[in-house]
Structures are given as structure tokens and as C-alpha cells.
PDB file of C-alpha atoms in Angstrom:
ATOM      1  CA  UNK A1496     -42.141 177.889 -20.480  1.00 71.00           C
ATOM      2  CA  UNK A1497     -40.312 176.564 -17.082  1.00 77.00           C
ATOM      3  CA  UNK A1498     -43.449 174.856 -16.330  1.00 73.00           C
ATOM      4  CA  UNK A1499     -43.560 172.995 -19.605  1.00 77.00           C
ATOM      5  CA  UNK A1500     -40.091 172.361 -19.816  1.00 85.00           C
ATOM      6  CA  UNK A1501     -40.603 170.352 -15.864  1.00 79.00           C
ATOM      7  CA  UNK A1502     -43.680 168.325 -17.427  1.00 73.00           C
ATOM      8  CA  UNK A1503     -41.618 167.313 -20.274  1.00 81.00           C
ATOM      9  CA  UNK A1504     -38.309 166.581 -18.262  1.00 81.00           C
ATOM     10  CA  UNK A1505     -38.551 162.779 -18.178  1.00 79.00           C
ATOM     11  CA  UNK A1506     -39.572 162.458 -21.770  1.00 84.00           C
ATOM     12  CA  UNK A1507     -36.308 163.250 -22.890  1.00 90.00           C
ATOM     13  CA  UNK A1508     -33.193 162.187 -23.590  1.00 92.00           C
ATOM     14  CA  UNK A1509     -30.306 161.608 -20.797  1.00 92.00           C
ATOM     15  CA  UNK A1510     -28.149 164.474 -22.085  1.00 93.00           C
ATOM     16  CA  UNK A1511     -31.402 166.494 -23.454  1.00 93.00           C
ATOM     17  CA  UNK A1512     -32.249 166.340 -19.303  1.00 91.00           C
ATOM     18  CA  UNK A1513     -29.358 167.543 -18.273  1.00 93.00           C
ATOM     19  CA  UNK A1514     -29.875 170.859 -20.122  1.00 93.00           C
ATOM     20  CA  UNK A1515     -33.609 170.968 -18.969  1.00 91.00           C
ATOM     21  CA  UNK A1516     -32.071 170.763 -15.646  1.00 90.00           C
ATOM     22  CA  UNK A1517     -29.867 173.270 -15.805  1.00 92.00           C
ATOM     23  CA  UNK A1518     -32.376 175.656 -17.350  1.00 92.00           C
ATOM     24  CA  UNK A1519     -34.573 175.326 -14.957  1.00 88.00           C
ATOM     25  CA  UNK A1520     -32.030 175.864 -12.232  1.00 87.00           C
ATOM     26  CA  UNK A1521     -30.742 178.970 -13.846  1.00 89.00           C
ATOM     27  CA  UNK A1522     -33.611 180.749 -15.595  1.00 87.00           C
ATOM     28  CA  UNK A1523     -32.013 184.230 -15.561  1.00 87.00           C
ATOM     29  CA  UNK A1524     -28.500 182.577 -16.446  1.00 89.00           C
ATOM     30  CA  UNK A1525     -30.018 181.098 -19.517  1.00 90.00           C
ATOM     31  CA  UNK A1526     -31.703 184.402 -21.109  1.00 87.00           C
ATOM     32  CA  UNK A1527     -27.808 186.133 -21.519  1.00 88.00           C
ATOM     33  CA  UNK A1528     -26.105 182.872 -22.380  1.00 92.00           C
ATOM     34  CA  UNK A1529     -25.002 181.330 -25.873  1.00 93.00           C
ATOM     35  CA  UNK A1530     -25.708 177.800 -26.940  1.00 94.00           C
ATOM     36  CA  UNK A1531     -22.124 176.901 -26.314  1.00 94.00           C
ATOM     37  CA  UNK A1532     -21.917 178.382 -22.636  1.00 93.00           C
ATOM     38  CA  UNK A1533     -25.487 176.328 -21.965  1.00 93.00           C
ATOM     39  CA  UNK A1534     -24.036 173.515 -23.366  1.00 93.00           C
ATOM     40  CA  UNK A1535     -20.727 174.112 -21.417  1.00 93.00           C
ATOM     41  CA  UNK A1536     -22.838 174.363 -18.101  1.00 93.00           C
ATOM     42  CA  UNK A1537     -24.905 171.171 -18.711  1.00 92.00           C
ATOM     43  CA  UNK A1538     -21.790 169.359 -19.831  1.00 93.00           C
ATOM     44  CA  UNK A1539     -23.419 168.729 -23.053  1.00 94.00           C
ATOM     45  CA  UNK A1540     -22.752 169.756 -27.253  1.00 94.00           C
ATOM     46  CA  UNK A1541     -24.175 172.388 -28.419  1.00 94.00           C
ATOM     47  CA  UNK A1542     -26.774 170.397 -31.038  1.00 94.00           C
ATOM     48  CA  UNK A1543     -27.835 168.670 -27.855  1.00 94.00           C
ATOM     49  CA  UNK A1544     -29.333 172.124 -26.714  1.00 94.00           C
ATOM     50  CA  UNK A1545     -30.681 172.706 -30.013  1.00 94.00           C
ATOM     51  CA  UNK A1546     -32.252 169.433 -29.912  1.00 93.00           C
ATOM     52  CA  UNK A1547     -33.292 169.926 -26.570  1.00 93.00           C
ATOM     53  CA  UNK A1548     -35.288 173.162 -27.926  1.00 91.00           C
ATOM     54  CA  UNK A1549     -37.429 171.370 -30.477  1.00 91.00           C
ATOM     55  CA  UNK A1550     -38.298 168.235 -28.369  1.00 90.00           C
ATOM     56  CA  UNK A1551     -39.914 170.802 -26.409  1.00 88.00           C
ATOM     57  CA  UNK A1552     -41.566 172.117 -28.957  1.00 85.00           C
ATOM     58  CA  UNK A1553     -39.531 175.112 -29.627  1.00 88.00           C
ATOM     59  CA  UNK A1554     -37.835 176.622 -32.917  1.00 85.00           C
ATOM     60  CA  UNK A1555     -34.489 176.316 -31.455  1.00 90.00           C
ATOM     61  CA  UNK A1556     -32.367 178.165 -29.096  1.00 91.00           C
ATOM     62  CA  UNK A1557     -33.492 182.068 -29.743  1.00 89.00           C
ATOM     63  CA  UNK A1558     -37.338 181.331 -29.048  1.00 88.00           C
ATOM     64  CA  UNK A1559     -36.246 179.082 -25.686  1.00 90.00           C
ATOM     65  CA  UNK A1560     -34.740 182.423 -24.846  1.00 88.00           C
ATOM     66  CA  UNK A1561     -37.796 184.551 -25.622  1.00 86.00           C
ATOM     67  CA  UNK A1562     -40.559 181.835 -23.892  1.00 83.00           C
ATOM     68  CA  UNK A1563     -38.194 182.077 -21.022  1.00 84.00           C
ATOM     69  CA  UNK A1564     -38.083 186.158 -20.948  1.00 82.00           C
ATOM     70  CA  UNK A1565     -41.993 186.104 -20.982  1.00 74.00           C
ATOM     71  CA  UNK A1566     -41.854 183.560 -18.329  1.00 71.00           C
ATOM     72  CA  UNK A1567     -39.649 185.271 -16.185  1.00 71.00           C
ATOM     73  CA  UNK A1568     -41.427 188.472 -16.576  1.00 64.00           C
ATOM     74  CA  UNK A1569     -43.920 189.480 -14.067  1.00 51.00           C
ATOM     75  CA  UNK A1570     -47.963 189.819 -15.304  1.00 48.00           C
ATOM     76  CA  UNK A1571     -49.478 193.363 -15.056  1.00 43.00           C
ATOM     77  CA  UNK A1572     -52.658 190.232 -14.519  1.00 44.00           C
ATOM     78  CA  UNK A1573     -53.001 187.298 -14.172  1.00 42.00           C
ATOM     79  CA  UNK A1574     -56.734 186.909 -15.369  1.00 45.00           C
ATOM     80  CA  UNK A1575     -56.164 187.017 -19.243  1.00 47.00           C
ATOM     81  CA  UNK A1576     -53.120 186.986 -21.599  1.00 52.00           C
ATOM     82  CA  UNK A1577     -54.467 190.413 -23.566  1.00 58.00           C
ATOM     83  CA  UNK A1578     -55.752 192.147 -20.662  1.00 57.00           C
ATOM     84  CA  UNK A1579     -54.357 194.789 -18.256  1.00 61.00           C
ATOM     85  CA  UNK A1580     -55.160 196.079 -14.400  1.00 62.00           C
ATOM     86  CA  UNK A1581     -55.475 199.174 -16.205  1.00 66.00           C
ATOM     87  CA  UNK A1582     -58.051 198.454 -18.748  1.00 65.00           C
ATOM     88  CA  UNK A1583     -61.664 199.616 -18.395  1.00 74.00           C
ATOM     89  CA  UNK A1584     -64.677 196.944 -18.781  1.00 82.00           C
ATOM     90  CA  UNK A1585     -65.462 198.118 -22.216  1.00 81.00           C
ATOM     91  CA  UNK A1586     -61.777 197.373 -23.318  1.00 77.00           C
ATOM     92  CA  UNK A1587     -61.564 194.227 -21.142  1.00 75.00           C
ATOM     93  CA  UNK A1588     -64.548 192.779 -22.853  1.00 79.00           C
ATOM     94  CA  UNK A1589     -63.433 193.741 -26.433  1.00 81.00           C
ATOM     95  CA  UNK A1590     -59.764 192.534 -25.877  1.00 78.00           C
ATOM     96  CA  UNK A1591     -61.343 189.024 -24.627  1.00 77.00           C
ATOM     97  CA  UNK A1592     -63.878 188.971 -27.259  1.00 81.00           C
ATOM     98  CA  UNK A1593     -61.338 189.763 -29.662  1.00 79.00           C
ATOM     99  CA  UNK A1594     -58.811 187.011 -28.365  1.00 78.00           C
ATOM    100  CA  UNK A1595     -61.426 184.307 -28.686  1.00 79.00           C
ATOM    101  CA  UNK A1596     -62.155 185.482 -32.453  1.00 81.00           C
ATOM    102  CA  UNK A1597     -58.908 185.423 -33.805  1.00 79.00           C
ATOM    103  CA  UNK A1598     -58.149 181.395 -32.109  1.00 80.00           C
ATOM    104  CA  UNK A1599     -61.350 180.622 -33.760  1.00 84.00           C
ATOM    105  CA  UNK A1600     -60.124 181.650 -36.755  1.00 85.00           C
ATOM    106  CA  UNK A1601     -56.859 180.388 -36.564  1.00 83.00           C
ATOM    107  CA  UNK A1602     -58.282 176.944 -35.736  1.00 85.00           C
ATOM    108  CA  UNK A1603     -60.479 177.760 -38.872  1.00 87.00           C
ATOM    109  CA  UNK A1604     -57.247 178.357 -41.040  1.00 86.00           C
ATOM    110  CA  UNK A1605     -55.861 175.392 -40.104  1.00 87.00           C
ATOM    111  CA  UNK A1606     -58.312 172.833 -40.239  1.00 89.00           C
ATOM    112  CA  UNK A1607     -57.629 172.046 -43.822  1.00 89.00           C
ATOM    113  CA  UNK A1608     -54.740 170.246 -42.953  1.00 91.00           C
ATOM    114  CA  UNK A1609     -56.287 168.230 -40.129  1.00 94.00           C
ATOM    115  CA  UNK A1610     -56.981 164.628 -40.394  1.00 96.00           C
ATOM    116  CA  UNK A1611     -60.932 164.455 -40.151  1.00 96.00           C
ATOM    117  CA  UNK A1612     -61.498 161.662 -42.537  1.00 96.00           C
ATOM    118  CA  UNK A1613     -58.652 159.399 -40.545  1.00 97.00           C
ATOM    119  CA  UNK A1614     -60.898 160.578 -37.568  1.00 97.00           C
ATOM    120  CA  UNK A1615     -64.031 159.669 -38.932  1.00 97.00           C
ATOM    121  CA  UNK A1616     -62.944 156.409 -40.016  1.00 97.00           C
ATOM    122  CA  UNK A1617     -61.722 155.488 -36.519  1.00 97.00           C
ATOM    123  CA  UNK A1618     -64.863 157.123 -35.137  1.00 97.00           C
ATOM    124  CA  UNK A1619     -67.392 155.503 -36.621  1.00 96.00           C
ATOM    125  CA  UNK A1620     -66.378 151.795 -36.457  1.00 96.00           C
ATOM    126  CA  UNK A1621     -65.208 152.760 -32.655  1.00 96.00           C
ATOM    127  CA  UNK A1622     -66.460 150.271 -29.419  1.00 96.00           C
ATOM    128  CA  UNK A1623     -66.472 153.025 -27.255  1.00 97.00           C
ATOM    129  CA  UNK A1624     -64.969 156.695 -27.871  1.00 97.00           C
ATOM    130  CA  UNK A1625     -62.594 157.180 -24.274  1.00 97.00           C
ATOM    131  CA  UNK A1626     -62.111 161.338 -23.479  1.00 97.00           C
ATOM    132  CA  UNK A1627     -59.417 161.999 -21.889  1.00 97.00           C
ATOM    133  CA  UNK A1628     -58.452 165.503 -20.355  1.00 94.00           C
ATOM    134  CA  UNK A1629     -56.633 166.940 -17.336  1.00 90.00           C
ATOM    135  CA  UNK A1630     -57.119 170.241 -15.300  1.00 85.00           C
ATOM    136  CA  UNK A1631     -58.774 172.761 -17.768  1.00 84.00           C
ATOM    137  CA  UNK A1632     -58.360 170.502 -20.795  1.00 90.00           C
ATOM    138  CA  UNK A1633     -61.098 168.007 -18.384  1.00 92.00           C
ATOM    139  CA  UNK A1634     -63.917 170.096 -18.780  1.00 92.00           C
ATOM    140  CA  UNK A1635     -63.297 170.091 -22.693  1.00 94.00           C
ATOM    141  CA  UNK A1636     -63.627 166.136 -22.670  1.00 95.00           C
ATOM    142  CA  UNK A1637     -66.484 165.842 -20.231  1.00 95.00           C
ATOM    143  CA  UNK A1638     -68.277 168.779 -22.521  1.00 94.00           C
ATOM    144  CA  UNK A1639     -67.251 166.506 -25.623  1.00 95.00           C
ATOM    145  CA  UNK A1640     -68.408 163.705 -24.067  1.00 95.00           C
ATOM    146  CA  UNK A1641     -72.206 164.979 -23.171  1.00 93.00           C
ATOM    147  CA  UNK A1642     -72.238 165.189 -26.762  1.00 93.00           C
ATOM    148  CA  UNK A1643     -70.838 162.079 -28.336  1.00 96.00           C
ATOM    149  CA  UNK A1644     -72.854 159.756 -26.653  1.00 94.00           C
ATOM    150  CA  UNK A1645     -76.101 161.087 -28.309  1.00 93.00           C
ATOM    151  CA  UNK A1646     -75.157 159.681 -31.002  1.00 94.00           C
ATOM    152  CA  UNK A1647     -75.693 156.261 -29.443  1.00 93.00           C
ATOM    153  CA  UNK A1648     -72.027 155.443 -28.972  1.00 94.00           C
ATOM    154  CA  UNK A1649     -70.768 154.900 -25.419  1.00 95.00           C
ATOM    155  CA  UNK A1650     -68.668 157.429 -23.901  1.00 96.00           C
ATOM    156  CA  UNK A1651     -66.769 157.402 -20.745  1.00 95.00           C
ATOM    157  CA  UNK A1652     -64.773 160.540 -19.759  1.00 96.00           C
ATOM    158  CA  UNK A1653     -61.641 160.428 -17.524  1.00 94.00           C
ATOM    159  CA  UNK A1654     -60.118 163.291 -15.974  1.00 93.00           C
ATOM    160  CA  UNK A1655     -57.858 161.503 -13.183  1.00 92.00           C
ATOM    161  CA  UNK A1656     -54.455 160.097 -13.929  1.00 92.00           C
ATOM    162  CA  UNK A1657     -54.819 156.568 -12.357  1.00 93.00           C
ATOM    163  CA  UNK A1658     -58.106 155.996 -14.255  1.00 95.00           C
ATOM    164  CA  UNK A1659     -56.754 157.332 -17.879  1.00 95.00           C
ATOM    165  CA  UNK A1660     -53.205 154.895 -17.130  1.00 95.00           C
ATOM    166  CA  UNK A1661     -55.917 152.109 -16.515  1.00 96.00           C
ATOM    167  CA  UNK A1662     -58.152 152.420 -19.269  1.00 95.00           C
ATOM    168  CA  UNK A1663     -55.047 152.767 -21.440  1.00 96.00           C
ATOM    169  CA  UNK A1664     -53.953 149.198 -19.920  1.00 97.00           C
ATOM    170  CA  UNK A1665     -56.985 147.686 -20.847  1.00 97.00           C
ATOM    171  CA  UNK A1666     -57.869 149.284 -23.875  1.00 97.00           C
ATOM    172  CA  UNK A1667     -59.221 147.131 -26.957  1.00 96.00           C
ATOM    173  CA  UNK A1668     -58.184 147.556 -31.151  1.00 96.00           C
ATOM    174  CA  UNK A1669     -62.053 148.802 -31.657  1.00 96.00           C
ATOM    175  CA  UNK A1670     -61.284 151.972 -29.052  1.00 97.00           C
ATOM    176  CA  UNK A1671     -60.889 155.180 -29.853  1.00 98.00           C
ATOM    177  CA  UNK A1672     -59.409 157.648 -27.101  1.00 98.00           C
ATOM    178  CA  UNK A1673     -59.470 161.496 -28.075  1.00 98.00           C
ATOM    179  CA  UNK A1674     -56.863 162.640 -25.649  1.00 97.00           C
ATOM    180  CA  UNK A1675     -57.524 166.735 -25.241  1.00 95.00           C
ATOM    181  CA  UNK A1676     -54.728 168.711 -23.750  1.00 92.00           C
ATOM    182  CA  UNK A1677     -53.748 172.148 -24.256  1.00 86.00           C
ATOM    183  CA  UNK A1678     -49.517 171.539 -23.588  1.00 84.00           C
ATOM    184  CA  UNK A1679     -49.875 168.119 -23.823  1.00 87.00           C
ATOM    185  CA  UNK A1680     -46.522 168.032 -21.713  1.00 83.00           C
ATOM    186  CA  UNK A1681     -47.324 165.627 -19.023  1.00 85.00           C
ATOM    187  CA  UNK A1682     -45.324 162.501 -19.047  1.00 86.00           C
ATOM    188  CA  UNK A1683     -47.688 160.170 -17.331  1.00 90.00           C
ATOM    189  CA  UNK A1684     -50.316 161.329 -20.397  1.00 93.00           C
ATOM    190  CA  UNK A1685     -48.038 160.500 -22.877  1.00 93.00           C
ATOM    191  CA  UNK A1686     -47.364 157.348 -21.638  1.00 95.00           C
ATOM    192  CA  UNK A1687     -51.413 156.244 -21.642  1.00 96.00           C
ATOM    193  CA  UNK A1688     -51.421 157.318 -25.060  1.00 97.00           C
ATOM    194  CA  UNK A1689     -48.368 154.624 -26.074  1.00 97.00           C
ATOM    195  CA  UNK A1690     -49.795 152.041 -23.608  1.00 97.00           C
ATOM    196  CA  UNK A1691     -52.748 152.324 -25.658  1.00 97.00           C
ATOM    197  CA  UNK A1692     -51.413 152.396 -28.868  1.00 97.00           C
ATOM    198  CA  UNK A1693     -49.273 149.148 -28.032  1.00 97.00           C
ATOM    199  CA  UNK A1694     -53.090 147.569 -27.488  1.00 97.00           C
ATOM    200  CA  UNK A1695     -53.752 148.408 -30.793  1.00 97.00           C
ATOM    201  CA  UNK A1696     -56.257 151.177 -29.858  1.00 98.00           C
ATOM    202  CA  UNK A1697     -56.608 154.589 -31.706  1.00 98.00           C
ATOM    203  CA  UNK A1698     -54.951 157.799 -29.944  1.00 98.00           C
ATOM    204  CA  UNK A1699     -56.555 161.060 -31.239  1.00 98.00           C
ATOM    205  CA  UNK A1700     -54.814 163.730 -29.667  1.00 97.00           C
ATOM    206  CA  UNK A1701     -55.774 167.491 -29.798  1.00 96.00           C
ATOM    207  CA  UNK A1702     -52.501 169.328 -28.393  1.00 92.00           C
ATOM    208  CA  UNK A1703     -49.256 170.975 -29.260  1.00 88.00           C
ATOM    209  CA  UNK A1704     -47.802 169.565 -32.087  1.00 88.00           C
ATOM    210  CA  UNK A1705     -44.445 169.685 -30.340  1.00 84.00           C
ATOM    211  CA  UNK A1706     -45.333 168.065 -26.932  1.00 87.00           C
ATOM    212  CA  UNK A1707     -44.278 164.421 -25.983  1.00 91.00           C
ATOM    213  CA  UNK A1708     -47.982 163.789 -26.248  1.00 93.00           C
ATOM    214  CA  UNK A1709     -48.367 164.867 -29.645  1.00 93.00           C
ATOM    215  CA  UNK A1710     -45.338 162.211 -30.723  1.00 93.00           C
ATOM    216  CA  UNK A1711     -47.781 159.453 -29.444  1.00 96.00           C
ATOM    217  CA  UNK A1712     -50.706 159.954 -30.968  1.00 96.00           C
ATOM    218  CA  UNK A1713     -52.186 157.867 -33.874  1.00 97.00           C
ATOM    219  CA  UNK A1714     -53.946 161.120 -35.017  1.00 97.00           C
ATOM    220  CA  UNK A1715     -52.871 164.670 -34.464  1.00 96.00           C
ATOM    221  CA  UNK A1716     -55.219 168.141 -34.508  1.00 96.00           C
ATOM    222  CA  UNK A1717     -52.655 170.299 -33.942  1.00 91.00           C
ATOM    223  CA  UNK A1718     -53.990 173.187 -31.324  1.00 86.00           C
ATOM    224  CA  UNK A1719     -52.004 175.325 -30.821  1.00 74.00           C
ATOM    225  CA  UNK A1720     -51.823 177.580 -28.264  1.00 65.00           C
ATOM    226  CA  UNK A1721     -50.568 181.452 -27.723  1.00 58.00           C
ATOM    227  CA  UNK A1722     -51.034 181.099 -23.787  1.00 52.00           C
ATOM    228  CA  UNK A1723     -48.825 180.538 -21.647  1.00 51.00           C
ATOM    229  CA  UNK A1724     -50.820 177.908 -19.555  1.00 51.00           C
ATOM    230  CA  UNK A1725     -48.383 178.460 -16.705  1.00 50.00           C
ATOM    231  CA  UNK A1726     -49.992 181.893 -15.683  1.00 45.00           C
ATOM    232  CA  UNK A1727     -53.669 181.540 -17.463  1.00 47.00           C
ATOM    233  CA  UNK A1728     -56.022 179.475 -17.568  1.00 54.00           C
ATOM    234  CA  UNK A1729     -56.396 178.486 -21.021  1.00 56.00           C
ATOM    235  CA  UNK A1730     -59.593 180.514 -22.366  1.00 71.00           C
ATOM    236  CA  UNK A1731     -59.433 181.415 -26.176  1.00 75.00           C
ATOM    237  CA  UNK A1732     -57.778 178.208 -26.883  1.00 78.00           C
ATOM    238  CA  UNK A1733     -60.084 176.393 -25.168  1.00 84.00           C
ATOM    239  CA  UNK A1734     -62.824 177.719 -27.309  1.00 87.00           C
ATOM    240  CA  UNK A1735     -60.706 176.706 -30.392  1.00 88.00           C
ATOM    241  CA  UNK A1736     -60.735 173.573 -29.073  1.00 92.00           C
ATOM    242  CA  UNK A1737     -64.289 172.849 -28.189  1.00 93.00           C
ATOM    243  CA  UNK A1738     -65.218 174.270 -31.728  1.00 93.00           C
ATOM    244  CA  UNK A1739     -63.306 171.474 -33.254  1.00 95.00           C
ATOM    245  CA  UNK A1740     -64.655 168.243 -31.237  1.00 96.00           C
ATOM    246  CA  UNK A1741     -68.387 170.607 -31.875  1.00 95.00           C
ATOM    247  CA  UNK A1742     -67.278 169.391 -35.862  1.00 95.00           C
ATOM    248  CA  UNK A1743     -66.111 166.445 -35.117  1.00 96.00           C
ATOM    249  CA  UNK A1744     -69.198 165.257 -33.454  1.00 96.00           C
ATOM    250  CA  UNK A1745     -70.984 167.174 -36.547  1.00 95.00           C
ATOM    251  CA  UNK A1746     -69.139 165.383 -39.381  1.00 96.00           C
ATOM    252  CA  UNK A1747     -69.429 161.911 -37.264  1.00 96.00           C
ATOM    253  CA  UNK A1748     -73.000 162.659 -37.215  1.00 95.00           C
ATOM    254  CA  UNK A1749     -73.552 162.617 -40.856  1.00 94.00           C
ATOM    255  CA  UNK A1750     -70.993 159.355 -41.467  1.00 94.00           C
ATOM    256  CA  UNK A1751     -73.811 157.622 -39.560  1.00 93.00           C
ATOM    257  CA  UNK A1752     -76.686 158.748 -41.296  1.00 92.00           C
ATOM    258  CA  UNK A1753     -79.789 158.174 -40.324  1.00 92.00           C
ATOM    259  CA  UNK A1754     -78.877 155.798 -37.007  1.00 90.00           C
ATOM    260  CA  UNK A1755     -77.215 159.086 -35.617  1.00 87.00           C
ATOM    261  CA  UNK A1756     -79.864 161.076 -36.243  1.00 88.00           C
ATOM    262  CA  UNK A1757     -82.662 158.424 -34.591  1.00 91.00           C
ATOM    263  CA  UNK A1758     -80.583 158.407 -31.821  1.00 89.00           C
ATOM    264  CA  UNK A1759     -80.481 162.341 -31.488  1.00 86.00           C
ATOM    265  CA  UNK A1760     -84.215 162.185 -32.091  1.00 89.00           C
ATOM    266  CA  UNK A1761     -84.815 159.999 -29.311  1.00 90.00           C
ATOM    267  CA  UNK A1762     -82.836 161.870 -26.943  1.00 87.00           C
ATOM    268  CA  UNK A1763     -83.954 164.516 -27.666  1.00 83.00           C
ATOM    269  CA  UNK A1764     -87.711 163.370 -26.672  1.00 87.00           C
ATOM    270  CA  UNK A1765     -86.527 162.004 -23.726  1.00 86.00           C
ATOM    271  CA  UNK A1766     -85.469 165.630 -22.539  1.00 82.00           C
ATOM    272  CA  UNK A1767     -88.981 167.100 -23.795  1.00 83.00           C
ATOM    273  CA  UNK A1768     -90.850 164.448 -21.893  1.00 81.00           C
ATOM    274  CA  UNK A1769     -89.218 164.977 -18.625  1.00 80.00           C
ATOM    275  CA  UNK A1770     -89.709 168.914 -19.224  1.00 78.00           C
ATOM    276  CA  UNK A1771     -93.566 168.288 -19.666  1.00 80.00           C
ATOM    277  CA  UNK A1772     -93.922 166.269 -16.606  1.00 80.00           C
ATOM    278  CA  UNK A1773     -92.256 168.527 -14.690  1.00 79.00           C
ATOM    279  CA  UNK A1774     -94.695 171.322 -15.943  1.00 79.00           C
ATOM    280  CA  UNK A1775     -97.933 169.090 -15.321  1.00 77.00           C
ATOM    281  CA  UNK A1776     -99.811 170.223 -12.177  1.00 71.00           C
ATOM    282  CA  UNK A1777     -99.667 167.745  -9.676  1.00 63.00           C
ATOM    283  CA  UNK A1778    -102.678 166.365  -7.292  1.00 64.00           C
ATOM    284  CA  UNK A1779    -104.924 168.842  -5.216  1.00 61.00           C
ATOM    285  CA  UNK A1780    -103.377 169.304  -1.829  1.00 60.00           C
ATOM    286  CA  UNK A1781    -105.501 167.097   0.723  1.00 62.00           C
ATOM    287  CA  UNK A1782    -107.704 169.403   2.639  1.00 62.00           C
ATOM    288  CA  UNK A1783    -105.732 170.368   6.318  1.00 62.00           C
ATOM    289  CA  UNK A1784    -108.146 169.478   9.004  1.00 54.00           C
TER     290      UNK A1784
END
């Protein structure tokens, strides 16, 4: 939670900072106060720390309070959200197993109320489809990416801030960039997604629903995420993830018809080729004198 709350600082407003600030300066403070004494403290009103809870993507001023007692509290591990030092392999497995079920299946619950056929739209008349990712969220783009392109649409993959704030820059109306990010807190991300908007480029964005990115975004898959990102590395809900862009590139593939699936053919045969080659037996070694 203090981790998100710092990525989101400059996103909001003056006074809504001032509470972030003094949040993040007194943690421990913050778990035993009341809105008013917060408020007091940051020399703000009292709805400017409940308004400071939902821009970052809280309920209001009783969750801020739990996020921050889970944040505060030490680990028994570090390695994954439902497991303990304590537990055996056989429970360690199942709780992981188990963990990456039930996001699959929340993802599943919720995709009814996604916007695919926006998407689909967008992705199918798209230039070029742009993935964007940082960190973790990175190797969910460049995984997306690998299969996109198969379907004979160019797609680049940036995982670097500089290079995502330039392609943003320089970003055309017939662009689509699918902007993956588990907290979607970082300010500098948010900001490619407007500069690209203000080109007249499509933002999808698969993140929190309450992060600064999220606000940005031309489309929103809300993914959201029972981590907490600032101790784990995101694992079940990056498999949620990666199971929606695996439809995505699914559904896209049947908008195009039979072009997609010429294009998949061919590539397809190009990997098949290359594996026969490899498997022919070369030349008889010349005789050694």
C-alpha cells in the first residue's frame, strides 16, 4: 500500500499530496488515527482524505487503514501471498495451484463486463498494436507480443520508460497501445497513456481500475489484483492476465478471418521447416589424413 500510494503521489491533487505525504511519513500514526486527526495533521478537510482514499483506488478511509496494517505487517515469506515458511511442498504446491485457479476464475467472472468488442474494433483496423509493460507486467507484453504478430500485424514491445514516453510522442490515430500493468500506479505510465491519447491513438489498459493509469485509458480490462505487489511478485494475477490477452489474440483472430489464419499457417511452416533442416544429416565428414 505505501509503495502504491509513492507511485501515485504526483498524480494527485495539491491538498490530496499533502495527505499522501503525511501517510507515508507516519505509517504507524495513520493505522490509530481518525479522518479528522489525518486531516488535522496534513492541514487538510476531512473529504480531502476521503478523496484521497479513492484516487488511490481505495473504498475510503477504513480499507486505507487495513492495506496499511497488511503493509506494515511483517511476511512469515516473502515468496507467495498464500504460502508459509511452515508449509510442506505438498501444501505449498496446492496453496499456489489453488491461488492461480481462483484469479482465473475471477478474471472468468468478470469478463462479461469487459469491453472486447471496443477492443476488437480498435484491434483490427490497428497500424501497429504497441505493448507496453514494466517490471513483471514486461514479460506479460513481450509474451503478448510473440503472439500478436502472427497474425500478420506488427508488434513492437516496450518495457523501458524513455522508449514507451517516446512512442507515446509519436504515436499515430491508427495505433493501438495495450498498456499491461498490474498497479498501474506509475506516474510517468500514465502520462504515455494521455500523451498518446492527445495523438488520437487508442490506450487499452489492463490494470487496477482505481490507478491513475486506469483514468487514462481509452479502454479498461479491469485486473484486479489481491497481491500486494510491494512484497510479491505478481504470480496468480499475472496468469489472469496473460489468459485474457491469450482471448484477445483468440477473438482478434477470428475478426480477421481467413487473413489471420493464412498468416498463422505460414508461420507456422516457417517453424516446421527450420525444425526439419535442423534434423537433416549434414555432409560426410572429409576423411582425416
Amino acid at each position: 500500500m505505501l509503495s502504491r500510494i509513492e507511485q501515485q503521489q504526483q498524480a494527485l491533487s495539491a491538498a490530496e499530496r499533502r495527505v499522501a505525504a503525511w501517510v507515508l511519513a507516519h505509517p504507524r500514526q495513520a493505522l490509530d488515527a481518525s479522518v479528522a486527526e489525518v486531516a488535522r495533521a496534513a492541514g487538510t478537510s476531512d473529504p480531502t482524505v476521503i478523496r484521497f482514499c479513492r484516487s488511490v483506488g481505495l473504498a475510503g478511509f477504513r480499507e486505507l487503514k487495513t492495506r496499511l496494517a497488511e503493509a506494515l505487517s511483517r511476511p512469515a515469506s516473502y515468496l507467495h501471498r498464500d504460502v508459509s515458511a511452515d508449509d510442506g511442498t505438498g501444501d505449498a504446491v496446492a496453496k499456489v495451484m489453488d491461488s492461480s485457479i481462483q484469479a482465473l476464475m475471477d478474471m472468468r467472472a468478470a469478463a462479461s463486463a469487459m469491453p472486447f468488442e471496443a477492443a476488437l474494433q480498435a484491434l483490427a483496423a490497428a497500424r501497429q498494436l504497441v505493448f507496453v509493460g514494466l517490471g513483471a507486467s514486461g514479460s506479460v507484453a513481450q509474451d503478448a507480443a510473440q503472439k500478436f504478430f502472427r497474425l500478420g500485424i506488427p508488434c513492437p514491445v516496450t518495457t523501458d520508460l524513455p522508449t514507451i514516453l517516446q512512442l507515446a510522442a509519436v504515436a499515430d490515430p491508427r495505433d493501438v497501445l495495450l498498456f499491461v500493468s498490474h498497479s498501474g500506479g506509475w506516474a510517468d505510465l500514465a502520462r504515455a497513456a494521455r500523451t498518446a491519447r492527445a495523438r488520437q491513438a487508442t490506450v487499452i489498459a489492463l490494470t487496477d481500475p482505481g490507478s491513475p493509469l486506469a483514468a487514462e485509458a481509452t479502454l479498461l480490462f479491469e485486473c484486479r489484483t489481491s497481491e500486494d505487489t510491494s512484497l510479491y511478485t505478481p504470480m496468480s494475477s499475472r496468469l489472469a492476465q496473460l489468459a485474457l490477452l491469450d482471448a484477445l489474440q483468440v477473438t482478434l483472430a477470428l475478426r480477421l478471418g481467413e487473413a489471420a489464419s493464412a498468416h498463422l499457417r505460414r508461420s507456422k511452416q516457417a517453424l516446421a521447416e527450420s525444425a526439419a533442416r535442423a534434423l537433416r544429416p549434414g555432409p560426410p565428414a572429409a576423411p582425416q589424413a
